[in-house]
Coordinates of C-alpha atoms in Angstrom, one line a residue:
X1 CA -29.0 -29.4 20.2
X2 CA -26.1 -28.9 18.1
X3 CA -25.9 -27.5 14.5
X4 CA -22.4 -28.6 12.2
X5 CA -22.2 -27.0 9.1
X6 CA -19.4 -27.7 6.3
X7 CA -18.0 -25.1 4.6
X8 CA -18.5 -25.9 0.8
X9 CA -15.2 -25.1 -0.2
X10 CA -13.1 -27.8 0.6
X11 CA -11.3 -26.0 3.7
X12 CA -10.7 -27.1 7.0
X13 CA -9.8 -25.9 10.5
X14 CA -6.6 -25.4 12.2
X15 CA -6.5 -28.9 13.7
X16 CA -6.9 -30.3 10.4
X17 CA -4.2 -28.5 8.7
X18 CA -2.1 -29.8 11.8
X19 CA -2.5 -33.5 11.9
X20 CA -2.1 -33.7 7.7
X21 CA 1.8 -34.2 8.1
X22 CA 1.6 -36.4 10.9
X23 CA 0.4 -39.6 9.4
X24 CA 2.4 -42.2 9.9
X25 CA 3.5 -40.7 13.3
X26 CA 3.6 -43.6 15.7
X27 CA 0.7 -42.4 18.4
X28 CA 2.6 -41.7 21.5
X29 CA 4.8 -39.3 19.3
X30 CA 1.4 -37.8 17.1
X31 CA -0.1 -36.6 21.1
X32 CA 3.4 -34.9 22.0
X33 CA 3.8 -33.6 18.5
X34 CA 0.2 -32.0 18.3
X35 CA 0.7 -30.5 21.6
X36 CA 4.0 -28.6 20.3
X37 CA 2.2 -27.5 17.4
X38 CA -0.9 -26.2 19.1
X39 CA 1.6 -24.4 21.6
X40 CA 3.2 -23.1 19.0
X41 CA -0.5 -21.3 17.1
X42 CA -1.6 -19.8 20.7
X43 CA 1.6 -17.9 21.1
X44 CA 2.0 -15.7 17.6
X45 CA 5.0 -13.8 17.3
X46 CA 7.8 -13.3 20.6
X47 CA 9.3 -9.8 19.4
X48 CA 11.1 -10.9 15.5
X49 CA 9.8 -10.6 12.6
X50 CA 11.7 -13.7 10.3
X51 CA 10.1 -12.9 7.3
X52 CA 10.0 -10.0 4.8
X53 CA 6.1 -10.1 4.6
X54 CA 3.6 -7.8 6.0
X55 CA 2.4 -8.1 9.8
X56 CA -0.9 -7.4 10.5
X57 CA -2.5 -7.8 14.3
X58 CA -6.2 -7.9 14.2
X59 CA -7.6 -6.9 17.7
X60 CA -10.3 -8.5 18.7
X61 CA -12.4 -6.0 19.5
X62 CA -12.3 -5.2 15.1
X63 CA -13.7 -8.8 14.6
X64 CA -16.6 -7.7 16.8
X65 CA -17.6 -5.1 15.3
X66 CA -17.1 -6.2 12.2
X67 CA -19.6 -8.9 13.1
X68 CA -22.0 -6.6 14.8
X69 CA -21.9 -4.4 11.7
X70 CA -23.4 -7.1 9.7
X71 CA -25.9 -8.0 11.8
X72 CA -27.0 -4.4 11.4
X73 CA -26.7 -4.4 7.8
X74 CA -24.8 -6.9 5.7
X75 CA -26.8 -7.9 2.9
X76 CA -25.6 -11.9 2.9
X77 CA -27.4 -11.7 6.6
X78 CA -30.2 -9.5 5.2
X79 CA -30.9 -12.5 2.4
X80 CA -30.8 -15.3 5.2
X81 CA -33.4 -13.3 7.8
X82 CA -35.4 -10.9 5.5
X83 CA -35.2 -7.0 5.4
X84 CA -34.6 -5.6 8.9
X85 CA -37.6 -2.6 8.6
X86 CA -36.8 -1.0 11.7
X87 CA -32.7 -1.6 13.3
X88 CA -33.6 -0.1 16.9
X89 CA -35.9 -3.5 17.2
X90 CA -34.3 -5.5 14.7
X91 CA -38.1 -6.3 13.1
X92 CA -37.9 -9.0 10.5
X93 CA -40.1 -8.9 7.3
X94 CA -42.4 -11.8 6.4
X95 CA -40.1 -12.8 3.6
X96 CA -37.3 -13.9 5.9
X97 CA -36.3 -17.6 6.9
X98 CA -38.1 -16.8 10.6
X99 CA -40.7 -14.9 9.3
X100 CA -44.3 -15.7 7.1
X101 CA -45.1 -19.4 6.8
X102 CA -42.3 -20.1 9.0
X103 CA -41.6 -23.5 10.9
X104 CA -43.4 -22.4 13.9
X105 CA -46.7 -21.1 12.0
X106 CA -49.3 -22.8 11.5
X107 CA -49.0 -26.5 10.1
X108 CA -45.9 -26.4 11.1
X109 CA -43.7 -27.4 14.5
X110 CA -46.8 -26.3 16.2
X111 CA -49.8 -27.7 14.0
X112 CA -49.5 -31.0 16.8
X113 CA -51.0 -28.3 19.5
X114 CA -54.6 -27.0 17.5
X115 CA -55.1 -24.4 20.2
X116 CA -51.7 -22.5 18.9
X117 CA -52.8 -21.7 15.6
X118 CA -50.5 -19.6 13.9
X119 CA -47.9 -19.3 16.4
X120 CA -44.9 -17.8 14.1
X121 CA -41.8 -15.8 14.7
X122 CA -42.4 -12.0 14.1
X123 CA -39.8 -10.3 16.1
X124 CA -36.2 -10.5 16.4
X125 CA -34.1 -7.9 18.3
X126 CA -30.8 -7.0 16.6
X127 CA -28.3 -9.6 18.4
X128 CA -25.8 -8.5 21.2
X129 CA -22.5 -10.1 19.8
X130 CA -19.5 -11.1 22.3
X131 CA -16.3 -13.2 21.4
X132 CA -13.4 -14.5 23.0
X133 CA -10.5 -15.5 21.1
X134 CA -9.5 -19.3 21.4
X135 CA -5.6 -20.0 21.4
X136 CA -4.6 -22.4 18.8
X137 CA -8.2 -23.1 17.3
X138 CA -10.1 -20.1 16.6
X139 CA -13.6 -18.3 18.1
X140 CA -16.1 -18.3 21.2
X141 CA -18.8 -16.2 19.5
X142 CA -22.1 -16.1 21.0
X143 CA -25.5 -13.6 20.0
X144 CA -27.7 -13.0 22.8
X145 CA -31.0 -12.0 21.3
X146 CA -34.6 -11.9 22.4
X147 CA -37.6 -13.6 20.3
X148 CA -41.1 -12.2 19.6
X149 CA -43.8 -15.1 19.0
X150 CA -46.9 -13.7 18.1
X151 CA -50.0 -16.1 16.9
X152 CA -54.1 -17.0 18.6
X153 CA -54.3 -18.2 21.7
X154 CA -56.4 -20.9 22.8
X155 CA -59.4 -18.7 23.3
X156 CA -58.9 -17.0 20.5
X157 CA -56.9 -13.9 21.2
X158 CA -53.7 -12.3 20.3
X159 CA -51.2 -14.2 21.5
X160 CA -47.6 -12.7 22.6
X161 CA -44.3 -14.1 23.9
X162 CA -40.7 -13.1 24.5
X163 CA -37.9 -15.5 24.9
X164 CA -34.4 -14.6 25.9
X165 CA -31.9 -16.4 23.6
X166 CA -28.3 -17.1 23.6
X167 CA -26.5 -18.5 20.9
X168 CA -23.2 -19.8 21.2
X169 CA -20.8 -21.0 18.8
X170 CA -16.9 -22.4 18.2
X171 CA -15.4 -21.0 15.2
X172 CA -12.3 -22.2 14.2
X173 CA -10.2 -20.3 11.9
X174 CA -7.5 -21.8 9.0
X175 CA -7.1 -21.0 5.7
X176 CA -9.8 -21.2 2.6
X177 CA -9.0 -23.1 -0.7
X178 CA -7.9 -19.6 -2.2
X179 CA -5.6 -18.8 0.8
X180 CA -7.3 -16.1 2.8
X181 CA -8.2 -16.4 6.3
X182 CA -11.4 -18.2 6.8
X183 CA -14.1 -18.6 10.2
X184 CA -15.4 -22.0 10.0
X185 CA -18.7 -23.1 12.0
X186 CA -17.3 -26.2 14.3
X187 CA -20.6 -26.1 17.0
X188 CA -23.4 -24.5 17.4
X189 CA -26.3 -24.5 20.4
X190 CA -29.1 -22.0 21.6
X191 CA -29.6 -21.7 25.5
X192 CA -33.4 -20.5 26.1
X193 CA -33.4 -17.6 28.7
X194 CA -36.5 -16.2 30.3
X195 CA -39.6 -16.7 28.7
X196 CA -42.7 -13.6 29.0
X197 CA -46.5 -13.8 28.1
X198 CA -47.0 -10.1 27.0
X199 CA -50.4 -10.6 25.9
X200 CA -53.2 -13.1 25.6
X201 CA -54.1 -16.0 27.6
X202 CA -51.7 -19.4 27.2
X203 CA -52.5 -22.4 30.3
X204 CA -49.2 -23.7 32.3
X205 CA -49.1 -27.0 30.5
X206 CA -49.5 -25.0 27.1
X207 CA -46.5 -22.7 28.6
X208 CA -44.7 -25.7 28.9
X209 CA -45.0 -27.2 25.4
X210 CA -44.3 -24.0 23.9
X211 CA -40.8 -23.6 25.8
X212 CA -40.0 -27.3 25.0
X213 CA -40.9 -27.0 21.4
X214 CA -38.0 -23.8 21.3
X215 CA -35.7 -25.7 22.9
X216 CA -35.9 -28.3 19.8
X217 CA -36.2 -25.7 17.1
X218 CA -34.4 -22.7 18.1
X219 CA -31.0 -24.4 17.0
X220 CA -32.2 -25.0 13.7
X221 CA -33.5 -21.4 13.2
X222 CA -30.6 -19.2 14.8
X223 CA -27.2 -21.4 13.9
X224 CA -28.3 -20.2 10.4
X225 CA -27.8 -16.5 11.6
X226 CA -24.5 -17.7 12.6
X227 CA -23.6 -19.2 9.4
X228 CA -24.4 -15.7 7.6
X229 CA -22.8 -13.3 10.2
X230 CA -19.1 -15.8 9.4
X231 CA -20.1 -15.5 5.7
X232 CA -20.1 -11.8 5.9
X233 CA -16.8 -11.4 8.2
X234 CA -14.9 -14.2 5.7
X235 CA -15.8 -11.8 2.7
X236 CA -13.7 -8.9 5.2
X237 CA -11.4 -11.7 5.9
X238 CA -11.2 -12.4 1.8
X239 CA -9.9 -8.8 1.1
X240 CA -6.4 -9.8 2.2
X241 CA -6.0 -11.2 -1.0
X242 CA -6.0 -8.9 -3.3
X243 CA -4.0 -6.9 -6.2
X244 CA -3.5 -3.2 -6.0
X245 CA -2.1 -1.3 -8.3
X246 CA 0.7 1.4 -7.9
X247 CA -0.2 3.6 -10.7
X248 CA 1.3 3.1 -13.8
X249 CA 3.8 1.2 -12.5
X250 CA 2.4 -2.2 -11.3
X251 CA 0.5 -3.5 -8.7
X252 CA 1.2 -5.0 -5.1
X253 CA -0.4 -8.4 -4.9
X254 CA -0.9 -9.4 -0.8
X255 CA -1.2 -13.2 0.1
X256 CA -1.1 -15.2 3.3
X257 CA 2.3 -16.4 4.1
X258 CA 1.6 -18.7 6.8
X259 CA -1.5 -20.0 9.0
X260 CA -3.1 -17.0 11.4
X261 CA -1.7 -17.1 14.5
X262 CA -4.5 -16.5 18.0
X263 CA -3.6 -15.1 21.1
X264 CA -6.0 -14.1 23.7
X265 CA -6.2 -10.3 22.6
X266 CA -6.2 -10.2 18.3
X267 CA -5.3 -12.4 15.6
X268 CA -1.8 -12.2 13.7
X269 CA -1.7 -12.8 10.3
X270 CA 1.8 -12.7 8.1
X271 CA 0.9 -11.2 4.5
X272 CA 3.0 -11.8 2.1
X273 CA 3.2 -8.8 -0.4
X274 CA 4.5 -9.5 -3.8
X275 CA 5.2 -6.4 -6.1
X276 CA 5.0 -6.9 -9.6
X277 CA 6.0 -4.5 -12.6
X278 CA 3.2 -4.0 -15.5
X279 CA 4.7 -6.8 -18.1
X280 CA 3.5 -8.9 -14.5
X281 CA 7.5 -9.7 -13.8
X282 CA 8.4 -10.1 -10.2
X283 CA 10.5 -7.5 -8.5
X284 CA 12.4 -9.0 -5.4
X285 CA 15.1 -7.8 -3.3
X286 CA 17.7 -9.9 -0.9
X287 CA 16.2 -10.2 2.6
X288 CA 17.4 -7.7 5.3
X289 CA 20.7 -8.3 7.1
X290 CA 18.6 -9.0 10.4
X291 CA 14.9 -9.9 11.7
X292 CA 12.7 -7.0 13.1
X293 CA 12.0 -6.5 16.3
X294 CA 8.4 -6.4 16.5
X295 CA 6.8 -3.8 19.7
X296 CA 4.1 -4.6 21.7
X297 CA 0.7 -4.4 20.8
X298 CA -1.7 -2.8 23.3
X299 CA -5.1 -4.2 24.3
X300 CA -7.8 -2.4 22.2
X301 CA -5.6 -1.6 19.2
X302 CA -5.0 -3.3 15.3
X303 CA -1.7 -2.8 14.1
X304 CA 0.1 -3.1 10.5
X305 CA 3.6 -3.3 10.3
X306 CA 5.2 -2.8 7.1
X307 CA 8.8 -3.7 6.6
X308 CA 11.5 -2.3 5.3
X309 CA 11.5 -4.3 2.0
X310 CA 8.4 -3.0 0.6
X311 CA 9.9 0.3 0.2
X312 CA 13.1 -1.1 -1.5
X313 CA 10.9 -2.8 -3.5
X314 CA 8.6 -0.3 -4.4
X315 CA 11.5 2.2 -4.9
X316 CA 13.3 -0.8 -7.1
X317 CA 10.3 -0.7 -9.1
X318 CA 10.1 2.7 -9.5
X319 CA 14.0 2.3 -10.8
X320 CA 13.6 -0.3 -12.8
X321 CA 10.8 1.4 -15.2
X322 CA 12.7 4.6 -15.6
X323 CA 10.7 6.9 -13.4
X324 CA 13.6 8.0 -11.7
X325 CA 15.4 9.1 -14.8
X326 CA 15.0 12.7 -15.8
X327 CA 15.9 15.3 -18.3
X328 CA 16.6 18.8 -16.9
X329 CA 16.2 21.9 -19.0
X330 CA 15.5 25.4 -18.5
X331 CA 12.0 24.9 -19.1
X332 CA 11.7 22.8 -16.4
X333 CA 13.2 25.3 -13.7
X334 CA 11.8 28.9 -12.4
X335 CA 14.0 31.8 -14.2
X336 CA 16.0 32.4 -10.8
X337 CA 17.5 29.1 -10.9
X338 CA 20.4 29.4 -13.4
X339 CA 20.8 26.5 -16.0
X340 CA 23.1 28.6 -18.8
X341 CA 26.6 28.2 -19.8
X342 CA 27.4 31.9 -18.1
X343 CA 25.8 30.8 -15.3
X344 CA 28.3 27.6 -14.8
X345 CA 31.3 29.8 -15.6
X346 CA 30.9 31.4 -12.5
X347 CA 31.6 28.7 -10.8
X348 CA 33.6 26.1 -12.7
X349 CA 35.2 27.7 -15.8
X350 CA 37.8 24.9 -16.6
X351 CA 34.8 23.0 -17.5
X352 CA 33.5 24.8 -20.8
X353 CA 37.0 25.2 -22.7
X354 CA 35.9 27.8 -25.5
X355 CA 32.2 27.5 -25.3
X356 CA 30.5 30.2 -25.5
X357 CA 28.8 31.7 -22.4
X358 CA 25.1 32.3 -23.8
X359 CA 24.3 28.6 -24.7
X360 CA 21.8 27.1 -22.4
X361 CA 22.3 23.7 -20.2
X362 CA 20.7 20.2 -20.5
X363 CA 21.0 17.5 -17.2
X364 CA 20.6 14.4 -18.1
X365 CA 20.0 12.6 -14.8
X366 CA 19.7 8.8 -15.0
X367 CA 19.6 5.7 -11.9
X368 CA 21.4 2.9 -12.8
X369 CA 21.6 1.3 -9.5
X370 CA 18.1 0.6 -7.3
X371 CA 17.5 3.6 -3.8
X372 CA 18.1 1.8 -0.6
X373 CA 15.6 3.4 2.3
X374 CA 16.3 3.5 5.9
X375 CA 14.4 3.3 8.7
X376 CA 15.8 4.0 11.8
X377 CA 15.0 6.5 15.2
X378 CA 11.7 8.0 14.1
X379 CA 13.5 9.1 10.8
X380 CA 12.9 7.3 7.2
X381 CA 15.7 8.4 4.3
X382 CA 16.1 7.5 0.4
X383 CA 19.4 7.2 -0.9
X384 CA 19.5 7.9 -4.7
X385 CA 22.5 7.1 -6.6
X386 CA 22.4 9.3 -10.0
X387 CA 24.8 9.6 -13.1
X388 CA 24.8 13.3 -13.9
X389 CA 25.2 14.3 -17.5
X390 CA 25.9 18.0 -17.9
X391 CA 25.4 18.9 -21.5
X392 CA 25.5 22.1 -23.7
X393 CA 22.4 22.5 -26.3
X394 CA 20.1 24.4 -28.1
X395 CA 16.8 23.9 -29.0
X396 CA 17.0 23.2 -32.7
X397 CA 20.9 21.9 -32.4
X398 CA 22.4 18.7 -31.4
X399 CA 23.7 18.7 -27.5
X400 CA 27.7 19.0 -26.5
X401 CA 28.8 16.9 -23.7
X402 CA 31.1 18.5 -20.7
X403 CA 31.0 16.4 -18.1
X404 CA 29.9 14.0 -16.2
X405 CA 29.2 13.2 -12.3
X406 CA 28.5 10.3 -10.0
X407 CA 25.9 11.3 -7.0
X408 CA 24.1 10.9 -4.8
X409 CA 20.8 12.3 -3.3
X410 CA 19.5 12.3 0.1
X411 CA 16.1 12.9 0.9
X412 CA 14.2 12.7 4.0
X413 CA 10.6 11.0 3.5
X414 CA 7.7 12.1 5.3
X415 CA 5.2 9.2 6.0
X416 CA 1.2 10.0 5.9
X417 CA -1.1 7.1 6.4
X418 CA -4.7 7.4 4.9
X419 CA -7.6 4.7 5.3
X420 CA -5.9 2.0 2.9
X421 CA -2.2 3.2 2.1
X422 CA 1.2 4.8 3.2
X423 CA 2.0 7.9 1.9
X424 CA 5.7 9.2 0.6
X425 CA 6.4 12.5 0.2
X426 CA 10.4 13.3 0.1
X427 CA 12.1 16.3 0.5
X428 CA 15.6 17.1 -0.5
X429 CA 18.3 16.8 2.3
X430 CA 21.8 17.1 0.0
X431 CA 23.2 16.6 -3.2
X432 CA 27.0 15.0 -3.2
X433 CA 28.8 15.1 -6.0
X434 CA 32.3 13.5 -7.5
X435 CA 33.6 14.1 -11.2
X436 CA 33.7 11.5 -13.5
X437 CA 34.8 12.7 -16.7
X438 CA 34.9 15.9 -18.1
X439 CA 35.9 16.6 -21.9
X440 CA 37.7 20.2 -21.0
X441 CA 40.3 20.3 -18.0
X442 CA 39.8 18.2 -14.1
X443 CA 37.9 20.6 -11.6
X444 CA 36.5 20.5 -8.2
X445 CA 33.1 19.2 -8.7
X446 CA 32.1 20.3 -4.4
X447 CA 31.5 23.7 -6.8
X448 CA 28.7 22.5 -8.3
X449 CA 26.8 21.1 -5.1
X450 CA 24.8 24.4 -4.0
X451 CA 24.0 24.8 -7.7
X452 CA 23.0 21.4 -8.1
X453 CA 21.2 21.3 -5.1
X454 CA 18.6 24.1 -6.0
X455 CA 18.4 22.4 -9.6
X456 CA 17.0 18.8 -8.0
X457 CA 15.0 20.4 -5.3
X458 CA 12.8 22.5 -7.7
X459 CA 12.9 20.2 -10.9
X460 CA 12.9 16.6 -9.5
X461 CA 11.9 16.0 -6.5
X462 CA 8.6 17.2 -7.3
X463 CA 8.2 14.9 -9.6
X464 CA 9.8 12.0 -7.7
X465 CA 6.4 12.7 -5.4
X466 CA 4.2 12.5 -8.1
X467 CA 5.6 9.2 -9.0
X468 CA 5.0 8.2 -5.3
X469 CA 1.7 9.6 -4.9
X470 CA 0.2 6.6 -5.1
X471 CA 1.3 5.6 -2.2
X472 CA 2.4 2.1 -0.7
X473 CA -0.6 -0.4 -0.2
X474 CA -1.8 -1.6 3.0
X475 CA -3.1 -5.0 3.5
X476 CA -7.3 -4.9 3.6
X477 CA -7.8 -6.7 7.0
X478 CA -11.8 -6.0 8.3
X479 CA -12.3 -2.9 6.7
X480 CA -9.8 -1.4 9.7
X481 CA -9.2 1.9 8.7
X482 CA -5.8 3.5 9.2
X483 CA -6.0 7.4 8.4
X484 CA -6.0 8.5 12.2
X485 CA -3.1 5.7 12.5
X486 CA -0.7 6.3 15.0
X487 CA 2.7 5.7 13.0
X488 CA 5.7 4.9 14.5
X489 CA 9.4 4.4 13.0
X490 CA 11.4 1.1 13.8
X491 CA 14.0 -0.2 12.7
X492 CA 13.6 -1.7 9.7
X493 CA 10.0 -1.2 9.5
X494 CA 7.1 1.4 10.0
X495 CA 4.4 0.5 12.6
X496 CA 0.7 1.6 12.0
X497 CA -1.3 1.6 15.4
X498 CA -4.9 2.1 15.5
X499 CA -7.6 1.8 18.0
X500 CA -10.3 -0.3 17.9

């Protein structure tokens, strides 16, 4: 018996999505086009990444247990077949759909047979879930479970029986109304195993009625099961679209960029991630020069890969409200890192003219130009272009300029995963410096570069890591979590491996 179910929400499956921009198609051409297209879902991505999104390889291996996990205790499921009292045995309580004054009690399915009074479903041990990925359409899933009838036998006893039970299902996966990935219910059928008499009395041809009578209404009571478990994992599958915020300075919004891809092994989905700044405006950068060159995924494993644009992106952001901008003054450094006028005569004395040598020193740092990031050999490195404004001031006075300098910071950054994000923390590699301007005489500004140096590391990097301590968002794909992540740097992109 087969059970179809719609999905309510005005979705369809992969097939449909690919015949809706073939009408018209003369039919020789619609069969060979259709073909190419289904080719082209079963094999997902061959080594480039094209786009600037988000890749994100779902083993599946994470969809099974993500489905296994609700059958132990995902309250949509718990709703459909009553509270599960005891997990080892999977017993159902009389409130469920399979349970109480269920079709198989009495006055129901078997009211026709008087001697079966009460015949009901009491037991249901927790399901045994295995899948197999479809190319180009979606799921195999099938529960194999075991059934516990209890009710009065014809001579009046307890009456108990067992029946083996496989369920088996084809799932096709597309794309919901609100773009996430969806699992659709295409087919569903139950194959009776074995059936066992555990207690009471039941006659062969009463045997025989009973295992017909299952045949016709276990379809109708398990597909349901089926519906729930795909209603759970769709609500994991939902979380891809979401907005995350980046602190105080926006929010990373993920979508799906194109239709989920199926191999035999996981499911590829391309996430687009669109950064946004608070007043909700979009910040985008140009596309890099060339695609990525995705690595293989190992059997067993989920992986994220997040490309090199998010971190311009992010760090564009980051420009682009000010956070990188900073004013440096002696309150703001520990007393053995020297931020007076004496303290700069030491080393660059044309540059005061007749100040005096007690006045203290105010850097006014400020990015005009968005950080580039690399990626490359294991290594990730921010580039920081900075105007330096080197000013004379006192606290209650109004500050003198004395020059001015074009740099730019290098810092290595150290990447952390944790269960949902990518952690930045950045270190300072060198300062480089060229004068600008000064308003006393021309000097070598390589001088100031040690000084400089010791400045930045102690008052700005640390707070260019409390800026980042947020961290960069990681698409929410079945709950996978990535803190024990293997991480891996490519070019262009960072590669988060996990196993399932």
């Amino acid at each position: 018996m087969e059970h179809r179910e719609g999905n309510g929400l005005g979705t369809r499956s992969v097939s449909d999505f690919l015949l809706v921009p073939l009408i018209g198609v003369p039919l020789m051409m619609l069969g060979v086009w259709s073909l190419l297209l289904l080719w082209s879902l079963a094999t997902p991505c061959q080594g480039l990444l094209e786009t600037v999104g988000t890749l994100a390889r779902i083993d599946k291996d994470e969809l099974g247990k993500a489905i296994q996990n609700s059958l132990v205790g995902g309250p949509i499921l718990q709703n459909v077949l009553g509270t599960v009292t005891a997990v080892n045995q999977g017993l159902l309580g009389s409130g469920g759909l399979l349970g109480g004054g269920g079709l198989l009690s009495y006055g129901g399915v078997f009211g026709v047979v008087e001697e079966l009074s009460g015949l009901k479903i009491e037991e249901l041990t927790l399901p045994k879930v295995t899948l197999k990925l479809l190319p180009g359409f979606g799921v195999q899933l099938n529960l194999h479970t075991k059934v516990g009838l209890h009710g009065s036998g014809p001579l009046g006893g307890l009456l108990q029986l067992a029946a083996e039970v496989n369920v088996s299902s084809r799932v096709a996966l597309g794309v919901s109304s609100r773009g996430t990935p969806i699992l659709i219910l295409k087919r569903c059928s139950t194959l009776l195993g074995h059936i066992s008499l555990l207690s009471g009395l039941l006659p062969a041809p009463l045997f025989g009625v009973v295992e017909q009578t299952l045949f016709k209404v276990l379809p109708g009571l398990l597909c349901p099961v089926v519906d729930s478990v795909l209603g759970v994992a769709n609500e994991l599958l939902g979380a891809v679209l979401s907005l995350v915020p980046l602190g105080t300075l926006g929010s990373v919004e993920f979508t799906l960029a194109t239709l989920p891809l199926i191999s035999n092994q996981y499911i590829e989905l391309d996430i687009n991630p669109i950064v946004k700044s608070v007043a909700g405006d979009i910040i985008d950068f140009p596309k890099p020069p060339k695609p990525i060159k995705v690595p293989p995924k190992e059997d067993h494993t989920s992986q994220v890969i997040v490309p090199l644009y998010l971190f311009n992106t992010v760090f564009g952001l980051l420009q682009t409200n000010g956070a990188l901008d900073i004013d440096i003054t002696p309150e703001l450094v520990p007393s053995n890192v020297p931020l007076t006028t004496k303290d700069l005569a030491a080393l660059v004395p044309e540059a005061l003219g007749k100040l005096p040598p007690d006045q203290q020193l105010l850097l006014s740092l400020r990015v005009k130009e968005a950080p580039t990031v690399m990626l490359q050999n294991k290594k990730a490195i921010v580039s920081i272009p900075a105007n330096i404004h080197v000013l004379s001031y006192r606290p209650a006075g109004t500050p003198e300029a004395l020059f001015e300098l074009n740099g730019v910071m290098t810092l290595n950054a150290q990447l952390a995963p944790s269960a949902t994000k990518l952690h930045l923390s950045l270190s300072l590699e060198r300062l480089s410096v060229k004068l600008a301007s000064s308003f006393a005489h021309a000097f070598d500004a390589s001088r100031l570069e040690e000084w400089l140096n010791d400045v930045v590391r102690v008052a700005y990097v640390p707070k260019l890591n409390v800026d980042l301590d947020g961290g960069i968002p990681l698409p929410k794909v079945l709950n996978v979590n990535f803190a024990n992540a293997v991480l891996d740097i490519i070019e262009n992109a960072v590669v988060l491996t996990v196993a399932s």
